[in-house]
Tab-separated table of C-alpha atoms and ligand atoms in Angstrom:
chain	number	residue	atom	x	y	z
A	6	MET	CA	0.000	0.000	0.000
A	7	LYS	CA	1.292	3.462	-0.910
A	8	ALA	CA	2.055	5.781	2.004
A	9	VAL	CA	-0.177	8.818	2.369
A	10	GLU	CA	1.321	11.735	0.507
A	11	ILE	CA	1.563	14.944	2.475
A	12	MET	CA	1.670	18.297	0.746
A	13	TYR	CA	2.132	21.567	2.567
A	14	ARG	CA	0.518	24.637	1.050
A	15	PHE	CA	1.229	28.197	2.209
A	16	THR	CA	2.101	31.616	0.862
A	17	ASP	CA	5.594	33.028	0.576
A	18	TYR	CA	7.017	36.427	1.502
A	19	TYR	CA	5.520	37.910	-1.684
A	20	CYS	CA	2.140	36.212	-1.180
A	21	ASN	CA	2.772	33.684	-3.961
A	22	GLU	CA	1.316	30.223	-3.365
A	23	VAL	CA	3.895	27.573	-2.484
A	24	THR	CA	3.317	23.802	-2.408
A	25	LEU	CA	5.975	21.647	-0.756
A	26	SER	CA	6.240	17.874	-0.698
A	27	PHE	CA	8.801	15.383	0.589
A	28	ASP	CA	7.810	12.789	-2.004
A	29	ASP	CA	10.118	11.791	-4.835
A	30	HIS	CA	9.931	14.610	-7.422
A	31	PRO	CA	6.146	15.107	-7.245
A	32	PHE	CA	5.980	18.138	-9.541
A	33	SER	CA	8.789	17.661	-12.063
A	34	ARG	CA	11.464	15.072	-12.877
A	35	ASN	CA	13.564	17.910	-14.280
A	36	PRO	CA	13.240	20.916	-11.972
A	37	LYS	CA	15.068	24.027	-13.104
A	38	HIS	CA	15.976	25.294	-9.618
A	39	VAL	CA	17.823	23.877	-6.608
A	40	TRP	CA	18.294	24.890	-2.993
A	41	VAL	CA	20.825	23.262	-0.670
A	42	ILE	CA	20.645	23.224	3.120
A	43	CYS	CA	24.313	22.828	4.011
A	44	GLN	CA	26.006	21.707	7.173
A	45	TYR	CA	29.699	22.260	7.817
A	46	HIS	CA	31.330	21.099	11.070
A	47	ASN	CA	28.120	21.287	13.093
A	48	LYS	CA	27.248	24.707	11.742
A	49	TRP	CA	24.886	25.777	8.985
A	50	LEU	CA	26.597	27.077	5.877
A	51	LEU	CA	24.843	29.922	4.115
A	52	THR	CA	25.842	32.574	1.638
A	53	LYS	CA	25.090	36.280	1.467
A	54	HIS	CA	23.383	37.206	-1.761
A	55	LYS	CA	24.292	40.785	-2.660
A	56	GLU	CA	20.653	41.803	-3.094
A	57	ARG	CA	18.569	39.235	-1.242
A	58	GLY	CA	20.730	38.750	1.864
A	59	LEU	CA	21.506	35.630	3.860
A	60	GLU	CA	20.256	32.344	2.424
A	61	PHE	CA	21.240	28.751	1.850
A	62	PRO	CA	23.005	28.436	-1.515
A	63	GLY	CA	21.157	27.484	-4.669
A	64	GLY	CA	20.297	28.556	-8.167
A	65	LYS	CA	19.347	27.401	-11.616
A	66	VAL	CA	20.063	24.074	-13.275
A	67	GLU	CA	22.146	24.560	-16.416
A	68	GLU	CA	21.730	22.680	-19.675
A	69	ASN	CA	23.425	19.261	-19.727
A	70	GLU	CA	23.431	19.144	-15.922
A	71	THR	CA	21.250	17.211	-13.489
A	72	ALA	CA	19.602	18.985	-10.578
A	73	ARG	CA	21.925	17.182	-8.170
A	74	GLU	CA	24.985	18.307	-10.172
A	75	ALA	CA	23.641	21.856	-10.110
A	76	ALA	CA	23.246	21.641	-6.339
A	77	VAL	CA	26.882	20.577	-5.869
A	78	ARG	CA	28.083	23.299	-8.290
A	79	GLU	CA	26.024	26.078	-6.692
A	80	VAL	CA	27.327	25.220	-3.218
A	81	LYS	CA	30.899	25.440	-4.523
A	82	GLU	CA	30.308	28.672	-6.454
A	83	GLU	CA	28.481	30.520	-3.693
A	84	THR	CA	30.317	29.278	-0.601
A	85	GLY	CA	33.458	27.407	-1.723
A	86	GLY	CA	32.015	24.339	0.007
A	87	VAL	CA	33.039	20.900	-1.223
A	88	VAL	CA	30.069	18.538	-0.905
A	89	GLU	CA	30.912	15.154	0.604
A	90	PHE	CA	27.337	13.922	1.088
A	91	ILE	CA	24.132	15.102	-0.536
A	92	GLN	CA	20.592	13.840	-0.133
A	93	TYR	CA	17.357	14.801	-1.866
A	94	VAL	CA	14.910	16.250	0.676
A	95	GLY	CA	11.865	17.418	-1.254
A	96	GLN	CA	10.479	19.618	-3.958
A	97	TYR	CA	8.363	22.752	-4.039
A	98	ILE	CA	6.474	24.705	-6.598
A	99	VAL	CA	5.964	28.473	-6.470
A	100	ALA	CA	3.105	29.941	-8.479
A	101	GLY	CA	4.379	33.455	-9.076
A	102	LYS	CA	2.952	36.354	-11.018
A	103	GLY	CA	5.580	35.902	-13.715
A	104	GLY	CA	5.252	32.092	-13.948
A	105	THR	CA	5.777	28.899	-12.019
A	106	ILE	CA	9.076	27.542	-10.755
A	107	VAL	CA	9.892	24.090	-9.381
A	108	LYS	CA	12.807	23.729	-6.969
A	109	ASN	CA	14.505	20.668	-5.477
A	110	VAL	CA	15.717	20.909	-1.892
A	111	TYR	CA	18.794	18.974	-0.816
A	112	PHE	CA	20.662	18.419	2.438
A	113	ALA	CA	24.443	18.455	2.052
A	114	GLU	CA	27.377	17.874	4.334
A	115	ILE	CA	30.429	19.921	3.454
A	116	ALA	CA	33.930	18.474	3.778
A	117	GLU	CA	35.932	21.684	3.364
A	118	LEU	CA	35.703	25.313	2.330
A	119	VAL	CA	37.959	26.281	-0.567
A	120	VAL	CA	38.512	30.013	-1.059
A	121	GLN	CA	37.104	31.102	-4.447
A	122	HIS	CA	38.231	33.996	-6.674
A	123	THR	CA	34.603	34.922	-7.127
A	124	TYR	CA	31.435	33.970	-5.305
A	125	TYR	CA	29.355	35.230	-8.236
A	126	GLU	CA	26.331	37.222	-7.075
A	127	THR	CA	27.084	36.470	-3.412
A	128	GLU	CA	29.630	37.560	-0.826
A	129	GLY	CA	30.657	33.989	-0.055
A	130	PRO	CA	30.348	31.654	2.921
A	131	ILE	CA	28.572	32.510	6.184
A	132	ARG	CA	28.707	29.988	9.032
A	133	LEU	CA	25.952	30.064	11.635
A	134	ALA	CA	25.491	27.963	14.764
A	135	CYS	CA	21.737	28.357	14.425
A	136	ILE	CA	19.153	30.019	12.224
A	137	PRO	CA	17.352	32.685	14.273
A	138	TRP	CA	13.745	31.827	15.157
A	139	ASN	CA	12.529	35.221	13.921
A	140	VAL	CA	14.230	35.003	10.528
A	141	ARG	CA	10.992	36.146	8.847
A	142	HIS	CA	11.306	39.572	10.431
A	143	ASN	CA	15.056	39.883	10.027
A	144	LYS	CA	16.081	42.255	7.235
A	145	GLN	CA	19.443	40.537	6.849
A	146	TYR	CA	17.761	37.404	5.496
A	147	SER	CA	16.627	36.630	1.968
A	148	PHE	CA	12.943	36.162	1.120
A	149	VAL	CA	13.640	32.488	0.265
A	150	MET	CA	14.267	31.909	4.001
A	151	LYS	CA	10.978	33.549	4.964
A	152	ASP	CA	8.286	31.002	4.273
A	153	ASP	CA	7.404	27.544	5.594
A	154	VAL	CA	9.803	25.768	3.216
A	155	LEU	CA	12.631	26.447	5.660
A	156	LYS	CA	10.683	25.314	8.735
A	157	HIS	CA	9.385	22.085	7.206
A	158	CYS	CA	12.718	21.201	5.591
A	159	MET	CA	14.683	21.816	8.787
A	160	GLU	CA	12.269	19.544	10.674
A	161	TYR	CA	12.570	16.883	7.971
A	162	ILE	CA	16.380	17.067	7.984
A	163	LYS	CA	16.525	16.805	11.770
A	164	LYS	CA	14.398	13.635	11.628
A	165	GLU	CA	15.590	11.960	8.435
A	166	CYS	CA	19.070	13.151	7.446
A	167	GLN	CA	21.258	14.155	10.347
A	168	GLY	CA	23.642	11.640	11.823
A	169	ASN	CA	24.299	10.029	8.428
B	15	GTP	P1	16.885	35.708	-13.111
B	15	GTP	O1	16.000	34.980	-14.100
B	15	GTP	O2	18.206	35.050	-12.945
B	15	GTP	O3	16.952	37.183	-13.376
B	15	GTP	O4	16.262	35.579	-11.666
B	15	GTP	P2	14.780	35.740	-11.189
B	15	GTP	O5	14.820	35.809	-9.692
B	15	GTP	O6	14.034	36.812	-11.892
B	15	GTP	O7	14.127	34.408	-11.691
B	15	GTP	P3	13.880	33.027	-10.998
B	15	GTP	O8	13.490	32.139	-12.137
B	15	GTP	O9	15.017	32.599	-10.134
B	15	GTP	O10	12.650	33.279	-10.053
B	15	GTP	C1	11.445	33.770	-10.564
B	15	GTP	C2	10.547	34.104	-9.387
B	15	GTP	O11	10.220	32.902	-8.700
B	15	GTP	C3	11.199	34.988	-8.319
B	15	GTP	O12	11.047	36.337	-8.594
B	15	GTP	C4	10.443	34.583	-7.073
B	15	GTP	O13	9.219	35.282	-6.986
B	15	GTP	C5	10.159	33.123	-7.318
B	15	GTP	N1	11.127	32.259	-6.625
B	15	GTP	C6	12.299	31.777	-7.083
B	15	GTP	N2	12.875	31.003	-6.151
B	15	GTP	C7	12.048	31.001	-5.079
B	15	GTP	C8	12.093	30.378	-3.803
B	15	GTP	O14	13.002	29.631	-3.438
B	15	GTP	N3	11.055	30.625	-2.971
B	15	GTP	C9	9.999	31.413	-3.316
B	15	GTP	N4	9.031	31.590	-2.434
B	15	GTP	N5	9.934	32.020	-4.522
B	15	GTP	C10	10.937	31.811	-5.386
């Protein structure tokens, strides 16, 4: 018998509808966006986007690249982090005014930080012992950290991924 599928539906910082699921690629086999919740030596590893602020690294999947490959590349580009373990967590869909995007979420453990010549549109790695509980009202943080995707994924990771 198939397990009951749970979908979470909520609105994001910009009032767009978001649907999140921890099933295996429920919305698209080939999502065009990735987001990677990174852990490095018992700290969270984020980046500081020059416009959006603090966020876990991520970005767009390039042609001839899988979503998982994009996740590993984006972590390296935006933080210098070398991924030693990566696990699919879930997928979400955002119905925005300008169109719909589908994003895979991963959990990654980082082996080392290698200094990069450029961190592209970010200011590079930021290590945090914990994510503040009031991140939604904190101007330093990116809008992608300000909806229930973060909360649900952190809970999922705590239960299903950590200690691997
Ligand atoms: P470029 O195409 O590179 O200029 O970036 P963009 O931000 O305009 O486009 P992108 O395809 O990355 O995102 C399009 C829209 O989708 C954004 O403006 C957001 O409204 C929304 N979006 C993208 N990623 C997320 C996310 O992780 N969470 C939420 N809630 N919305 C997102």
